[in-house]
Short mmCIF file of C-alpha atoms and ligand atoms in Angstrom, two decimals:
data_model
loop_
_atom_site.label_atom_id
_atom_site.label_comp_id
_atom_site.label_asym_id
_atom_site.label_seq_id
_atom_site.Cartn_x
_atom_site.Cartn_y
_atom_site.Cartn_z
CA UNK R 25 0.00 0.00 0.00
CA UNK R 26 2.95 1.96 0.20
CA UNK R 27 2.47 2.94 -3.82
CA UNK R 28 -0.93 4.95 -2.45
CA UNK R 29 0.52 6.47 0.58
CA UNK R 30 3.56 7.96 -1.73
CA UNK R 31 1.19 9.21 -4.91
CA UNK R 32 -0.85 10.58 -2.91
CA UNK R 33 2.13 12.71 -0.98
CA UNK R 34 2.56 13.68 -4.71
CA UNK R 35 -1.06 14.70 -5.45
CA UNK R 36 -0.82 17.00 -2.27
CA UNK R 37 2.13 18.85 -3.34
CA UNK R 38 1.27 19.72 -6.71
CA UNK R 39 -3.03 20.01 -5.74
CA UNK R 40 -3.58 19.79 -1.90
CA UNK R 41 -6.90 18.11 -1.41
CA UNK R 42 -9.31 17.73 2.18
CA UNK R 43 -10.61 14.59 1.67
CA UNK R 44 -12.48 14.72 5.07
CA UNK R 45 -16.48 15.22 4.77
CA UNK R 46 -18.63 17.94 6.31
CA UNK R 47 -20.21 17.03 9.75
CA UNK R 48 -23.59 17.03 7.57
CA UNK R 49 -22.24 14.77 5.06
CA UNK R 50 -21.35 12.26 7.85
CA UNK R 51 -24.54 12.65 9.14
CA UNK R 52 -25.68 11.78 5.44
CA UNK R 53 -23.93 8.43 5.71
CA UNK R 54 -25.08 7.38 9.16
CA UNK R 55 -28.45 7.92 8.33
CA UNK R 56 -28.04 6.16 4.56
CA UNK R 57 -25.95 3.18 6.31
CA UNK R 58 -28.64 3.11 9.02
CA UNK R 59 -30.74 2.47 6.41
CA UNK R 60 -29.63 0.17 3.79
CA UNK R 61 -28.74 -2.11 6.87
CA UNK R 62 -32.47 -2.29 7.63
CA UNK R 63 -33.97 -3.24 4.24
CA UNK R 64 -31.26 -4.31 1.46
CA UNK R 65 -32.67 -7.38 1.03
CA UNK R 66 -30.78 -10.24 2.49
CA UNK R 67 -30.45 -14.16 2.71
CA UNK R 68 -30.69 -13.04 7.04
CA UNK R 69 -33.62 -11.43 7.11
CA UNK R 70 -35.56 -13.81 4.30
CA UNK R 71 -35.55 -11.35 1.81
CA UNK R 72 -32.97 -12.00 -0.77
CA UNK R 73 -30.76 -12.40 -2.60
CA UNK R 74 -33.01 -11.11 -5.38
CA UNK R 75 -33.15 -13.69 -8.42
CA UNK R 76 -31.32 -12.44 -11.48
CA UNK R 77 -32.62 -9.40 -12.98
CA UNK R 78 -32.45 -11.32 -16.50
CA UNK R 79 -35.08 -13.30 -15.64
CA UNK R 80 -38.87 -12.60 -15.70
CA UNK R 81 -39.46 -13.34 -12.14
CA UNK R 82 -35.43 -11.07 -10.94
CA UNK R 83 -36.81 -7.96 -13.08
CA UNK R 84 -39.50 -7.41 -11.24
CA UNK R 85 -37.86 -8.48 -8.05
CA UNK R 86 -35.58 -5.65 -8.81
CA UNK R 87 -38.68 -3.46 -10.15
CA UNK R 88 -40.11 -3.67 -6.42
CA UNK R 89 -36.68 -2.74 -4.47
CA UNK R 90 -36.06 0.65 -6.95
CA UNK R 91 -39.98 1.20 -6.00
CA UNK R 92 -39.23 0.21 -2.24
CA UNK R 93 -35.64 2.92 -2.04
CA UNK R 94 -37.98 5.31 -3.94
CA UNK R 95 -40.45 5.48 -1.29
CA UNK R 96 -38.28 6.74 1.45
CA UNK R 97 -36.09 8.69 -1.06
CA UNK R 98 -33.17 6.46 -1.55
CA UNK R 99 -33.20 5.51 -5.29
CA UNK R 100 -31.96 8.98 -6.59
CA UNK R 101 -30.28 10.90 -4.06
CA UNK R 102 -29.38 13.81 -5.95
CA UNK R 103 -32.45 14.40 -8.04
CA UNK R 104 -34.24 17.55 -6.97
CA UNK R 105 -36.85 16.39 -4.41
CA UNK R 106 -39.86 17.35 -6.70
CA UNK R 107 -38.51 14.68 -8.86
CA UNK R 108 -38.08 11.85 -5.77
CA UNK R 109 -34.90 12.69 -4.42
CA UNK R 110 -33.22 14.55 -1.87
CA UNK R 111 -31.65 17.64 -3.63
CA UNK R 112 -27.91 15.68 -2.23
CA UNK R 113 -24.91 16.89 -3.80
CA UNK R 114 -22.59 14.83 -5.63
CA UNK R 115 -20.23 14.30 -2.63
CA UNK R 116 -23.30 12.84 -0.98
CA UNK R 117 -24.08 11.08 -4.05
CA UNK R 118 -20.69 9.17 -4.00
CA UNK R 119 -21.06 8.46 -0.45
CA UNK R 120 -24.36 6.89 -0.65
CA UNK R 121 -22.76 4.93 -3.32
CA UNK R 122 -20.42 3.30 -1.12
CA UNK R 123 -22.83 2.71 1.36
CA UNK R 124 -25.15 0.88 -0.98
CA UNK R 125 -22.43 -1.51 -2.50
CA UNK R 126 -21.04 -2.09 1.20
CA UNK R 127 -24.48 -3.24 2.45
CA UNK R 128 -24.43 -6.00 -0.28
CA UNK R 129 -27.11 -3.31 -2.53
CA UNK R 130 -28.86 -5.39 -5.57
CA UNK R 131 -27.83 -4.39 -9.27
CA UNK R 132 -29.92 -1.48 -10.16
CA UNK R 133 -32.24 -2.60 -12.68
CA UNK R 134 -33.29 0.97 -13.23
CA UNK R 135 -29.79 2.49 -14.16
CA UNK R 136 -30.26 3.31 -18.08
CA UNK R 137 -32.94 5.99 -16.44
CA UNK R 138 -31.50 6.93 -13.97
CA UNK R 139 -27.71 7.29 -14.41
CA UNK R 140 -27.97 7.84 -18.10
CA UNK R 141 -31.00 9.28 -19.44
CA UNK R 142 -31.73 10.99 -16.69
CA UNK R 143 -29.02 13.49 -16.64
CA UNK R 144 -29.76 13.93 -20.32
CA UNK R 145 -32.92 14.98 -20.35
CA UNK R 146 -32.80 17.22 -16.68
CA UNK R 147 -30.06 19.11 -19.30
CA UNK R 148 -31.93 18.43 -22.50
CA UNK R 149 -35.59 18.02 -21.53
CA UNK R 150 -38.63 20.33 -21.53
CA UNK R 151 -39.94 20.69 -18.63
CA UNK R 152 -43.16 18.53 -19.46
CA UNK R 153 -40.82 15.77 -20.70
CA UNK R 154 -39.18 16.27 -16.51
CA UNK R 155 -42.36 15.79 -15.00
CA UNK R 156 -43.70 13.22 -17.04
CA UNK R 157 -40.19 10.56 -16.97
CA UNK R 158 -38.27 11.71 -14.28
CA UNK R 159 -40.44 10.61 -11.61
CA UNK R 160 -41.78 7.66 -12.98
CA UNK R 161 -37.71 6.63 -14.05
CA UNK R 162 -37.15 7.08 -10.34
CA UNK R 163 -39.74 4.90 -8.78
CA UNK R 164 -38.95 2.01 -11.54
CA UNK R 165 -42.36 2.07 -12.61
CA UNK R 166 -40.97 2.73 -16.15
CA UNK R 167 -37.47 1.22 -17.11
CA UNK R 168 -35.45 2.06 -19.79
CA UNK R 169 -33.22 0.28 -22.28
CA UNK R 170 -30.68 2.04 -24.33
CA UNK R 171 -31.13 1.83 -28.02
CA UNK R 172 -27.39 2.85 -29.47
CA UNK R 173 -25.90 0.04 -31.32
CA UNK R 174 -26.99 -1.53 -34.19
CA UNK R 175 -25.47 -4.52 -36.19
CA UNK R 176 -23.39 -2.27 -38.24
CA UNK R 177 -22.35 0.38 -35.82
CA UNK R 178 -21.13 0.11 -32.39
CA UNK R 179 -17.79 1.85 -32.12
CA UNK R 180 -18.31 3.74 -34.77
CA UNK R 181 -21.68 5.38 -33.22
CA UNK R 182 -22.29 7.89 -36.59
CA UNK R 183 -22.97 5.01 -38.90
CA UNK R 184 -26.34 4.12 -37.99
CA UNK R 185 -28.60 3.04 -40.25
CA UNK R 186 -31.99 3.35 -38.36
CA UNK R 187 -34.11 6.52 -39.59
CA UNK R 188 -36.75 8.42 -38.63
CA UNK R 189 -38.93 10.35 -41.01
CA UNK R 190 -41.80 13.38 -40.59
CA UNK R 191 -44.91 11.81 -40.60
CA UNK R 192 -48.87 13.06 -40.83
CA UNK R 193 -49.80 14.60 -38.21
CA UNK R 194 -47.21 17.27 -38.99
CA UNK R 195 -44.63 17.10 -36.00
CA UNK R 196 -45.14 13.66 -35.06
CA UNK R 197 -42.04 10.98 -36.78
CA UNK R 198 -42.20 7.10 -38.24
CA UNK R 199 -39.41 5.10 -36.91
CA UNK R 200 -37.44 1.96 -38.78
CA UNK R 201 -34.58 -0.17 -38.09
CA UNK R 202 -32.79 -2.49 -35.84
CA UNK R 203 -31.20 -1.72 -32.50
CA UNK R 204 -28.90 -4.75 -30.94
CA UNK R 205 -27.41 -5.27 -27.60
CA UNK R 206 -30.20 -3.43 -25.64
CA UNK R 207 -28.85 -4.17 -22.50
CA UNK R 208 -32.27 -4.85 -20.27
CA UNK R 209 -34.34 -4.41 -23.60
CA UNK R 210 -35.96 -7.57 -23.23
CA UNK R 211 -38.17 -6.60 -19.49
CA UNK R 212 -37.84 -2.70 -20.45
CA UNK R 213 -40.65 -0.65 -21.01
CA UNK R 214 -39.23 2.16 -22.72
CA UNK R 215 -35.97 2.99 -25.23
CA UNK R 216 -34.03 6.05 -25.76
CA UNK R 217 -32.25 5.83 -28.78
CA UNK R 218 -30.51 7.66 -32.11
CA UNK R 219 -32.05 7.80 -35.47
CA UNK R 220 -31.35 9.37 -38.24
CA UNK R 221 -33.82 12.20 -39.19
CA UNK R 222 -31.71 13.65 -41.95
CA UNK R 223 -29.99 11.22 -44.28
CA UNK R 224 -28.45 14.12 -46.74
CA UNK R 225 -26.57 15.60 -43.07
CA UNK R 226 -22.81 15.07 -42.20
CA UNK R 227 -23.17 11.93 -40.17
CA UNK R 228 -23.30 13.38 -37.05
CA UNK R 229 -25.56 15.90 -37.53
CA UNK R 230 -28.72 14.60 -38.62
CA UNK R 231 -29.47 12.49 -35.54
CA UNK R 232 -32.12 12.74 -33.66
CA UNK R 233 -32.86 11.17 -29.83
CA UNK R 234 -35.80 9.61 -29.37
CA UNK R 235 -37.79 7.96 -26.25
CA UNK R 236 -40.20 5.55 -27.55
CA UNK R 237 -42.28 2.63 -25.52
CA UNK R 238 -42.03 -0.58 -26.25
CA UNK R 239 -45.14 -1.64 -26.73
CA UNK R 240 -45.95 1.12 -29.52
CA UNK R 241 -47.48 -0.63 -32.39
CA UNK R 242 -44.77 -2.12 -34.78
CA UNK R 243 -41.95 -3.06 -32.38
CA UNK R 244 -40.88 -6.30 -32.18
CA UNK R 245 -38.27 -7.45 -29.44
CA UNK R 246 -36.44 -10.25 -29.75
CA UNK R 247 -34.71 -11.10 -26.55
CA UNK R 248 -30.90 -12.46 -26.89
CA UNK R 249 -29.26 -14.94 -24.55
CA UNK R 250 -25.94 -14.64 -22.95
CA UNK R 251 -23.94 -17.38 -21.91
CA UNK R 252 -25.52 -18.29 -19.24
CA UNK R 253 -28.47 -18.34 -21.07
CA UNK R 254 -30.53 -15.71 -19.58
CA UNK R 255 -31.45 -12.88 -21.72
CA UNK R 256 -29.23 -9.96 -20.89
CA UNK R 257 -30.32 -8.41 -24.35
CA UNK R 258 -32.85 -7.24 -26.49
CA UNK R 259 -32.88 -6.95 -29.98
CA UNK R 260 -35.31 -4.28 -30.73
CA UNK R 261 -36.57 -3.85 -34.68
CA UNK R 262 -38.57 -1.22 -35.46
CA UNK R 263 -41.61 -1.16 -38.37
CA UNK R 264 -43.24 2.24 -38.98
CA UNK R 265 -43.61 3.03 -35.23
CA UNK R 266 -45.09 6.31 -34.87
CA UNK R 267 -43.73 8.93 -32.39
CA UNK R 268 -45.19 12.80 -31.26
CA UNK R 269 -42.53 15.24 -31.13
CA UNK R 270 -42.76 15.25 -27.18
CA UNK R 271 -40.59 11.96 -27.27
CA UNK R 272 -38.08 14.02 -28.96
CA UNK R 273 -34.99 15.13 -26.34
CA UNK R 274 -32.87 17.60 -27.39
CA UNK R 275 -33.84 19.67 -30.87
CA UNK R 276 -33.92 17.50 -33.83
CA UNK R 277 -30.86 17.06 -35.76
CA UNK R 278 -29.03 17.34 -32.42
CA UNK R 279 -28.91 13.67 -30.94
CA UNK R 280 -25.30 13.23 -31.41
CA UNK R 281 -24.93 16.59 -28.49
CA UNK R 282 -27.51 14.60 -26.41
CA UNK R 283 -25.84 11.25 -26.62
CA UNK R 284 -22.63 12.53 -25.64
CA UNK R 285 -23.95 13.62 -22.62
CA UNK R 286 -25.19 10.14 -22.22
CA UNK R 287 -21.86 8.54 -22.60
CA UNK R 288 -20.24 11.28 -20.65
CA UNK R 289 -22.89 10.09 -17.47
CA UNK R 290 -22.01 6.80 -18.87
CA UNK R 291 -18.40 6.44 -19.16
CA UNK R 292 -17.88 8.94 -16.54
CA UNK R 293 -19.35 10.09 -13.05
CA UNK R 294 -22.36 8.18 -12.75
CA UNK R 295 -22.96 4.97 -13.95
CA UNK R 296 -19.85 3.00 -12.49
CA UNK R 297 -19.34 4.88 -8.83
CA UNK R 298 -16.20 3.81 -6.84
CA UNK R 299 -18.04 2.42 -4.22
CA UNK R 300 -18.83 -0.63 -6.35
CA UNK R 301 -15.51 -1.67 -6.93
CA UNK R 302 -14.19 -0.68 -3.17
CA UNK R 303 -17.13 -3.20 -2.06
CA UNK R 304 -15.28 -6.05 -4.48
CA UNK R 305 -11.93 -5.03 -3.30
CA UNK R 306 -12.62 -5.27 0.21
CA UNK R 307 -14.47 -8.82 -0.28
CA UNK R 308 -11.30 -9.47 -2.26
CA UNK R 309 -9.12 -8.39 0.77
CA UNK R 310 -11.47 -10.53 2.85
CA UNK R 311 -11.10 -13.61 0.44
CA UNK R 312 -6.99 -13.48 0.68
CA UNK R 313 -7.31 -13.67 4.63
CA UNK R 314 -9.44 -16.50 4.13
CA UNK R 315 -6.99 -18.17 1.47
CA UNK R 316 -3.90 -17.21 3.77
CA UNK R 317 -5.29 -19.59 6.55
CA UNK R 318 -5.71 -22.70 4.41
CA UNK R 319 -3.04 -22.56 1.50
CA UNK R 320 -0.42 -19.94 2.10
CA UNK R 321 1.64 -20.25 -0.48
CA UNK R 322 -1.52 -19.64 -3.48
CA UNK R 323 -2.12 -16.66 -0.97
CA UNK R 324 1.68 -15.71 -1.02
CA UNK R 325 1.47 -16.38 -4.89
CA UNK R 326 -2.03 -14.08 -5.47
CA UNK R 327 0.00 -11.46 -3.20
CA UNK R 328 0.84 -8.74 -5.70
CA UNK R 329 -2.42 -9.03 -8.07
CA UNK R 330 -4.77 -8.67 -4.73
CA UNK R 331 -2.40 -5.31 -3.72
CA UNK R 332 -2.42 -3.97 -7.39
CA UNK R 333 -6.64 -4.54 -7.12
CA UNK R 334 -7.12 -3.12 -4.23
CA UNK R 335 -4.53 -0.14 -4.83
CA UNK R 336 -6.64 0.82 -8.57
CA UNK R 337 -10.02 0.96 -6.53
CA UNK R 338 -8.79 3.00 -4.12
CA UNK R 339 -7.10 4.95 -7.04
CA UNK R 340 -10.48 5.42 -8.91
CA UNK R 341 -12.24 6.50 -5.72
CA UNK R 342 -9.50 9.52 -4.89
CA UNK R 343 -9.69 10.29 -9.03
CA UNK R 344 -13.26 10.23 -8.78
CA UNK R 345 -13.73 12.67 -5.58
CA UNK R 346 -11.00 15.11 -7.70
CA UNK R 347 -13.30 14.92 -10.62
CA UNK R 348 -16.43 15.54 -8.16
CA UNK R 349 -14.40 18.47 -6.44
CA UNK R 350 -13.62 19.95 -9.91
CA UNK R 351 -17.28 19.34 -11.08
CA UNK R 352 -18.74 21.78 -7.92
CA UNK R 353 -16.09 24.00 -8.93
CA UNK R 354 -18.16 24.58 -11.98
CA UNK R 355 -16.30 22.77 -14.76
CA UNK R 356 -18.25 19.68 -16.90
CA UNK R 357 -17.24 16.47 -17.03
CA UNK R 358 -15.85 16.47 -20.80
CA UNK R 359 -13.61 13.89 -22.69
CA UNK R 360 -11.79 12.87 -19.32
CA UNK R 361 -14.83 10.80 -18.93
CA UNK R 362 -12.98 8.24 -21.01
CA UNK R 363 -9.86 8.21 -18.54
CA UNK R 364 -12.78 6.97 -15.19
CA UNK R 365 -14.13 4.59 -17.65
CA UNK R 366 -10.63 3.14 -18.36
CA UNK R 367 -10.24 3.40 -14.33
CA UNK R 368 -13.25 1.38 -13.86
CA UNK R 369 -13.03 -1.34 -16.17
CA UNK R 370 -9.81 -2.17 -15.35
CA UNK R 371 -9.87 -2.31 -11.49
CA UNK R 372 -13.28 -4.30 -11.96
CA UNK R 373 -11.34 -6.99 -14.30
CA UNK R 374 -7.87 -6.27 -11.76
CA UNK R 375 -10.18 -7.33 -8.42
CA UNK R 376 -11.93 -10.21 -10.46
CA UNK R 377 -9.04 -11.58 -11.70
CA UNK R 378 -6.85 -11.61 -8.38
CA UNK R 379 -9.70 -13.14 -6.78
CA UNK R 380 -10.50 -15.99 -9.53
CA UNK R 381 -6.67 -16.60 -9.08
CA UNK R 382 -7.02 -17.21 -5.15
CA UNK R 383 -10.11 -19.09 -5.54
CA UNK R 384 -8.24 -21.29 -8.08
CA UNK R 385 -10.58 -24.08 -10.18
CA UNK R 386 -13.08 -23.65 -7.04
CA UNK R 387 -13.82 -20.70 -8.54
CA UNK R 388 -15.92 -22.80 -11.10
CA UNK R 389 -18.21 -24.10 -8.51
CA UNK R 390 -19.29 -20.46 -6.88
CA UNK R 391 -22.24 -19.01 -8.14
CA UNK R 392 -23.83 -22.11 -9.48
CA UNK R 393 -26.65 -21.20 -6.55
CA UNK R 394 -27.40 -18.31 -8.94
CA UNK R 395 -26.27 -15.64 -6.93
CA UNK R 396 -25.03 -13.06 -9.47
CA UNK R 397 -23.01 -11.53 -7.45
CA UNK R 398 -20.44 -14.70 -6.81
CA UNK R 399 -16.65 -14.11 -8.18
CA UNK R 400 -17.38 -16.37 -11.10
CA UNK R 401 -20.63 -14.42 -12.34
CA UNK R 402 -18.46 -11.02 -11.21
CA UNK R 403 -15.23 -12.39 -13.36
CA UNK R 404 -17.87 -13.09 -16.53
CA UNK R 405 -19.47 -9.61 -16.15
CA UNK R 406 -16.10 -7.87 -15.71
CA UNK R 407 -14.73 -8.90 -18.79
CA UNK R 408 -17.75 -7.12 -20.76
CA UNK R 409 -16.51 -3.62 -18.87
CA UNK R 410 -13.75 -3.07 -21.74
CA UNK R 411 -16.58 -3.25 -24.05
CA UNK R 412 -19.69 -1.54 -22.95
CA UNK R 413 -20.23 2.48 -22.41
CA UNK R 414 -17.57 2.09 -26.00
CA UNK R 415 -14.79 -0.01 -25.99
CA UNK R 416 -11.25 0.68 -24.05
CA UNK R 417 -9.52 1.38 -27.88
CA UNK R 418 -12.06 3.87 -28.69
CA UNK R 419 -11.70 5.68 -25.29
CA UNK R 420 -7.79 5.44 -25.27
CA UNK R 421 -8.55 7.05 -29.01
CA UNK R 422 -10.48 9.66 -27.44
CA UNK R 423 -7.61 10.58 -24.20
CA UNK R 424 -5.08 10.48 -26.82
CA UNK R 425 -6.35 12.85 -29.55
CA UNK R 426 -9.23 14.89 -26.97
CA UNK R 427 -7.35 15.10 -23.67
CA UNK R 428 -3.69 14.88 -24.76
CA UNK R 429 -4.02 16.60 -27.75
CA UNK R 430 -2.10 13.56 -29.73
CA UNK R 431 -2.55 13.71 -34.09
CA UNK R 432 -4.94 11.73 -35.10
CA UNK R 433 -3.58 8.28 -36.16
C1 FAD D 6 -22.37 -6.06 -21.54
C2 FAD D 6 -22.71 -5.18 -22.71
C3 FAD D 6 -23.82 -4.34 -22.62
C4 FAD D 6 -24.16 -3.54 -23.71
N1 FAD D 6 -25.31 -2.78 -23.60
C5 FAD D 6 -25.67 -2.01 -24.65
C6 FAD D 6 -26.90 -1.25 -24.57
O1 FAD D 6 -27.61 -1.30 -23.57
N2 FAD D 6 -27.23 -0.51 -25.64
C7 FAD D 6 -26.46 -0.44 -26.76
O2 FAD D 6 -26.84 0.29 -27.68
N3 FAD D 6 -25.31 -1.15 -26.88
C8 FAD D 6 -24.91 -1.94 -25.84
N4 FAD D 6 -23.75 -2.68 -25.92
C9 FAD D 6 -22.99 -2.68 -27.17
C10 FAD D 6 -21.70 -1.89 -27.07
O3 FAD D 6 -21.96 -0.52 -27.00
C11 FAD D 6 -20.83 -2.27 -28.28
O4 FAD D 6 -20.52 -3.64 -28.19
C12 FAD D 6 -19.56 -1.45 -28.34
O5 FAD D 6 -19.83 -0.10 -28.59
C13 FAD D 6 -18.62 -1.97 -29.44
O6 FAD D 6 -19.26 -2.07 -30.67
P1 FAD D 6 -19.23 -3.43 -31.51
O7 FAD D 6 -19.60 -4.55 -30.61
O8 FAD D 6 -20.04 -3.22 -32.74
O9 FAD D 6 -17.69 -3.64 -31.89
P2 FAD D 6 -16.90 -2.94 -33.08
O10 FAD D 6 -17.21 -1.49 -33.10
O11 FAD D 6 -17.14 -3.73 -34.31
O12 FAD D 6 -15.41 -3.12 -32.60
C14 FAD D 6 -14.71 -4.38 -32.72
C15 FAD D 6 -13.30 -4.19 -32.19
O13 FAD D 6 -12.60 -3.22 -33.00
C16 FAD D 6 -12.09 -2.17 -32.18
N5 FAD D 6 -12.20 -0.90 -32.90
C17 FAD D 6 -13.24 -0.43 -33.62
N6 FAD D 6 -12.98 0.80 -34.11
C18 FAD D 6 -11.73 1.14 -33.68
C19 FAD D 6 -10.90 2.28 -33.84
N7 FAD D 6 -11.30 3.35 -34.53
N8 FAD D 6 -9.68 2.29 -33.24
C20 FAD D 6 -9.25 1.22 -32.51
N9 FAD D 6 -10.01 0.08 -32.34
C21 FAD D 6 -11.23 0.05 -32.90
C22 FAD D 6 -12.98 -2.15 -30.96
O14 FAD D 6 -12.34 -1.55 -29.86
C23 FAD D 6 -13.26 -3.64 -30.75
O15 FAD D 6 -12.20 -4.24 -30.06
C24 FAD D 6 -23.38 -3.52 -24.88
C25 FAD D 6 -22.24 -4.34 -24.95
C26 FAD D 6 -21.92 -5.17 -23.90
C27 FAD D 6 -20.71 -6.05 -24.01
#
């Protein structure tokens, strides 16, 4: 730990930083701790471990816990209260964060509304389309699936195909094409996703964000399995589905300015908070102690690759609360978001790994009771993070020409 204790004697000499919270903030956690405690659901008190959210039955399992947090406040802290949260600043935000993954907190089924689309459209959004989602994103009464990639464009966001054209009414638009990968799509009741209103455009102007339901007339999802044969995914085709201008976010012609956003909450601040991955590195921590006692030398062996783990949590949590510090300061999160989602994707794979090599071949046999949150399930899931929210080429693309001001190659 000694690699921690020495940057960090760096980052205080060239950017002092008080990483100790307000008497009110710590207030914030007891109460939030206090909390989560009481009603995470849990094998102790009979109430979970909720099924997996890929599954009919673990949706709405899920569903019932956002709907449950919403009630007493707890599903989007830092939404403005009129929307079901508590007005909480980001710092409060990140804490809550922690104290969610720490209490053993489900997967949010909910988080394409509410860490993606919902920043969006509180920057993007009329104030009709607010009151009309926001809530209802909150609650989980409506939850959304993220219509992006399509077979012929995932990195390479600009080339899709999928258009939207005017239609009669006047204002109102007809939607066609295929989305893939819709992570969610298959239990989701709504999609926010890019089409292309203006096929004569440069290709990224000419996009336009939409948020459509999925049971409009002329959408067909097909659900898609993942290996473990639940379906993560959706595809979603679309067949003349008809859409009022309200479901527009953003102007038309500007999606591409909205979906940056998205990625920006996405690959950035909100989607991947520290606390999840200092709530695997501690269990990790936890794990080696275990291992130490009964085969020392695999422990002794594991050593390094649990330290290095732990070390790039911890890492991502002080980068994070300097990107939270510089975000009250009044600057935006811009193409840095790409260097947190490097951050996270790699200490989620680094803590997964170490642990897969202390658990050795047992590592085959956890999670077979389903729980989605064993080290096997965890290892699987990690090795999608250099994927998602655009793959780890594409971002390194985007530090190297957008933050370092590299030539394009
Ligand atoms: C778990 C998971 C959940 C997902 N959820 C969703 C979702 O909810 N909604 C959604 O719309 N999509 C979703 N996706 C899809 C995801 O966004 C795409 O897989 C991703 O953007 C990559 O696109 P692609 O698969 O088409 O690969 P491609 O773009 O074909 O890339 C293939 C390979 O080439 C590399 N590559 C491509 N272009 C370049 C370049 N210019 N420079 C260097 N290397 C390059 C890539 O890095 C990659 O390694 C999800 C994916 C996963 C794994």
């Amino acid at each position: 730990m000694d690699i921690v204790a020495e940057n960090l004697a760096v980052c205080q000499i060239c950017s002092p930083m008080d990483f100790r919270l307000t008497p009110e903030q710590e207030s914030f956690r007891a109460e939030a701790r206090s909390w989560l405690r009481a009603n995470v659901p849990s094998a102790e008190r009979g109430t979970g471990p909720l099924p997996s959210l890929d599954t009919p039955e673990g949706f709405e399992a899920h569903r019932a816990w956002e709907r449950r947090m919403f009630e007493e406040r707890w599903s989007v802290v830092s939404w403005p209260r009129s929307y079901g949260g508590r007005g909480a600043g980001l710092v409060e935000w990140l804490v809550f964060e922690e104290e969610y993954w720490d209490a053993g907190g489900p997967a949010r089924v909910g988080q394409n509304g509410i860490f993606l689309l919902g920043p969006a459209m509180m920057a993007f959004g009329t104030e009709e389309q607010r009151n009309r989602f926001l809530p209802a994103m909150a609650s989980g009464e409506e939850i959304w699936c993220q219509g992006w990639s399509e077979p012929g464009a995932g990195s390479d966001l600009a080339s899709i195909r999928s258009v939207a054209r005017p239609g009669d009414p006047e204002g109102t638009w007809v939607l066609n094409g295929l989305k893939t990968w819709c992570s969610r799509g298959a239990f989701a009741d709504w999609l926010f996703g890019l089409f292309r209103t203006d096929p004569s455009a440069e290709r990224h102007r000419g996009l336009t964000y939409f948020l459509v339901p999925l049971d409009a007339p002329g959408i067909t999802v097909r659900p898609i399995a993942q290996l473990d044969g639940e379906p993560g995914f959706a595809e979603v085709f679309f067949d003349e589905v008809e859409v009022p201008a309200s479901q527009v976010l953003g102007s038309v012609g500007r999606g591409w300015e909205v979906a940056m956003a998205t990625a920006g909450s996405e690959r950035g601040l909100s989607l991947r908070s520290p606390g999840r991955f200092l709530a695997a590195a501690r269990r990790l921590v936890a794990l080696y102690e275990q291992v130490a006692l009964c085969d020392p030398a695999r422990a002794e062996r594991c050593a390094d690759a649990v330290a290095r783990a732990w070390i790039e949590a911890e890492a991502y949590r002080l980068a994070t609360f300097a990107t939270a510090a510089r975000v009250l300061d009044g600057a935006t999160v811009g193409p840095e978001a790409s260097l947190s989602k490097l951050a996270w994707s790699g200490a989620d794979l680094a803590v997964h790994e170490a642990a897969i090599g202390l658990l050795g071949s047992s590592a085959e046999l956890l999670g077979s009771d389903g729980t989605p949150d064993g080290w096997l399930g965890g290892f699987l899931f990690a090795l999608a993070g250099p994927i998602y929210a655009g793959t780890n080429e594409i971002q390194r693309n985007v530090v190297a020409e957008r933050v370092l001001g590299l030539p394009r190659g």
